[in-house]
Tab-separated table of N, CA and C in Angstrom:
chain	number	residue	atom	x	y	z
A	1	MET	N	1.120	-0.570	-0.326
A	1	MET	CA	-0.191	0.271	-0.166
A	1	MET	C	1.154	1.299	-0.055
A	2	HIS	N	0.430	2.049	-1.764
A	2	HIS	CA	1.443	3.239	-0.967
A	2	HIS	C	0.196	4.318	-0.411
A	3	THR	N	0.515	5.396	-0.027
A	3	THR	CA	0.093	6.483	0.136
A	3	THR	C	0.518	7.993	0.655
A	4	ASP	N	0.381	8.725	-0.013
A	4	ASP	CA	0.802	10.455	-0.350
A	4	ASP	C	-0.070	10.859	0.285
A	5	VAL	N	1.195	11.940	1.416
A	5	VAL	CA	-0.073	13.192	2.036
A	5	VAL	C	0.443	14.044	2.564
A	6	VAL	N	-0.390	15.106	2.632
A	6	VAL	CA	0.612	16.745	3.400
A	6	VAL	C	1.099	16.868	4.575
A	7	SER	N	2.342	17.149	4.609
A	7	SER	CA	2.938	17.354	5.620
A	7	SER	C	2.403	18.367	6.364
A	8	GLY	N	2.785	17.013	8.462
A	8	GLY	CA	2.021	17.808	9.777
A	8	GLY	C	1.502	15.624	10.432
A	9	ASP	N	0.961	16.950	10.425
A	9	ASP	CA	0.318	15.437	11.697
A	9	ASP	C	-0.674	14.378	10.948
A	10	ASN	N	-0.846	13.124	10.931
A	10	ASN	CA	-1.508	12.107	9.912
A	10	ASN	C	-2.210	10.742	10.391
A	11	THR	N	-2.884	10.433	10.194
A	11	THR	CA	-3.936	8.967	10.083
A	11	THR	C	-4.187	8.353	9.270
A	12	ILE	N	-3.033	7.093	8.828
A	12	ILE	CA	-4.340	6.209	8.943
A	12	ILE	C	-5.003	5.142	8.808
A	13	SER	N	-5.470	4.741	8.241
A	13	SER	CA	-6.762	3.032	8.726
A	13	SER	C	-6.610	1.842	8.208
A	14	LEU	N	-6.256	0.958	8.174
A	14	LEU	CA	-5.436	-0.331	8.495
A	14	LEU	C	-6.593	-1.405	7.963
A	15	ASN	N	-7.188	-1.515	7.257
A	15	ASN	CA	-8.717	-2.579	7.688
A	15	ASN	C	-8.064	-3.641	7.290
A	16	MET	N	-7.780	-4.426	9.255
A	16	MET	CA	-7.126	-5.904	9.207
A	16	MET	C	-7.836	-6.881	9.266
A	17	GLU	N	-9.312	-6.344	9.043
A	17	GLU	CA	-10.309	-7.855	8.610
A	17	GLU	C	-10.158	-9.309	8.663
A	18	ASP	N	-9.546	-8.735	7.243
A	18	ASP	CA	-9.115	-10.163	6.090
A	18	ASP	C	-7.841	-10.448	6.470
A	19	VAL	N	-6.559	-10.055	7.608
A	19	VAL	CA	-5.065	-10.177	7.524
A	19	VAL	C	-5.150	-11.822	7.973
A	20	THR	N	-4.215	-12.733	8.012
A	20	THR	CA	-4.290	-13.497	8.453
A	20	THR	C	-4.177	-13.968	9.839
A	21	PRO	N	-4.095	-14.175	11.159
A	21	PRO	CA	-2.891	-14.679	12.734
A	21	PRO	C	-1.552	-14.233	11.631
A	22	GLY	N	-1.071	-12.873	12.412
A	22	GLY	CA	0.609	-13.339	12.531
A	22	GLY	C	1.567	-11.463	12.774
A	23	VAL	N	2.058	-11.685	12.652
A	23	VAL	CA	3.744	-10.822	12.303
A	23	VAL	C	3.415	-10.348	11.006
A	24	TYR	N	4.014	-9.251	10.812
A	24	TYR	CA	3.122	-7.274	9.911
A	24	TYR	C	4.750	-6.768	10.424
A	25	PHE	N	5.210	-6.379	9.389
A	25	PHE	CA	5.945	-5.281	10.068
A	25	PHE	C	5.421	-3.709	8.766
A	26	VAL	N	5.153	-2.638	9.216
A	26	VAL	CA	4.609	-1.069	8.783
A	26	VAL	C	5.908	-0.422	8.067
A	27	ARG	N	6.282	-0.743	6.977
A	27	ARG	CA	7.340	0.719	7.193
A	27	ARG	C	6.754	2.217	7.607
A	28	LEU	N	7.558	2.857	7.374
A	28	LEU	CA	6.742	3.980	6.906
A	28	LEU	C	7.520	5.678	6.378
A	29	ALA	N	8.311	5.866	5.702
A	29	ALA	CA	8.991	6.605	5.522
A	29	ALA	C	8.671	8.450	5.016
A	30	THR	N	9.231	9.289	5.327
A	30	THR	CA	9.087	10.611	5.092
A	30	THR	C	10.770	11.722	4.286
A	31	GLU	N	10.297	12.503	4.948
A	31	GLU	CA	11.847	12.489	3.274
A	31	GLU	C	13.087	13.157	4.591
A	32	GLU	N	12.108	13.008	6.042
A	32	GLU	CA	13.461	13.334	7.624
A	32	GLU	C	13.525	11.711	7.878
A	33	GLY	N	13.377	9.958	6.988
A	33	GLY	CA	13.730	9.114	7.265
A	33	GLY	C	12.618	8.252	7.108
A	34	ARG	N	13.098	7.154	7.700
A	34	ARG	CA	12.121	5.414	7.373
A	34	ARG	C	11.413	5.473	9.611
A	35	SER	N	11.541	4.536	8.987
A	35	SER	CA	10.533	3.616	10.208
A	35	SER	C	10.158	2.893	10.322
A	36	THR	N	9.895	1.611	11.219
A	36	THR	CA	9.490	0.235	10.591
A	36	THR	C	8.798	0.174	12.358
A	37	ARG	N	7.434	-0.252	12.349
A	37	ARG	CA	6.825	-1.063	13.345
A	37	ARG	C	6.147	-2.669	13.181
A	38	LYS	N	6.605	-3.302	14.260
A	38	LYS	CA	5.890	-4.739	13.765
A	38	LYS	C	4.646	-4.148	15.120
A	39	ILE	N	3.336	-5.301	13.456
A	39	ILE	CA	1.972	-4.933	13.700
A	39	ILE	C	1.755	-7.085	14.590
A	40	VAL	N	0.665	-6.927	14.959
A	40	VAL	CA	0.771	-8.809	15.889
A	40	VAL	C	-0.589	-9.148	15.787
A	41	ILE	N	-0.795	-10.108	15.048
A	41	ILE	CA	-2.720	-9.937	14.519
A	41	ILE	C	-2.607	-11.167	15.432
A	42	GLU	N	-3.767	-11.422	16.504
A	42	GLU	CA	-3.917	-12.750	16.752
A	42	GLU	C	-5.058	-12.961	16.199
């Protein structure tokens, strides 16, 4: 999934209802750097 947003505070919702249980990683990238977050779906 790729989404362009304007600068400032932003919130993006992900529909995780049909996602198979497991461990997933979300990568966030901005002009200032990148961050990876772990999401666990049970």
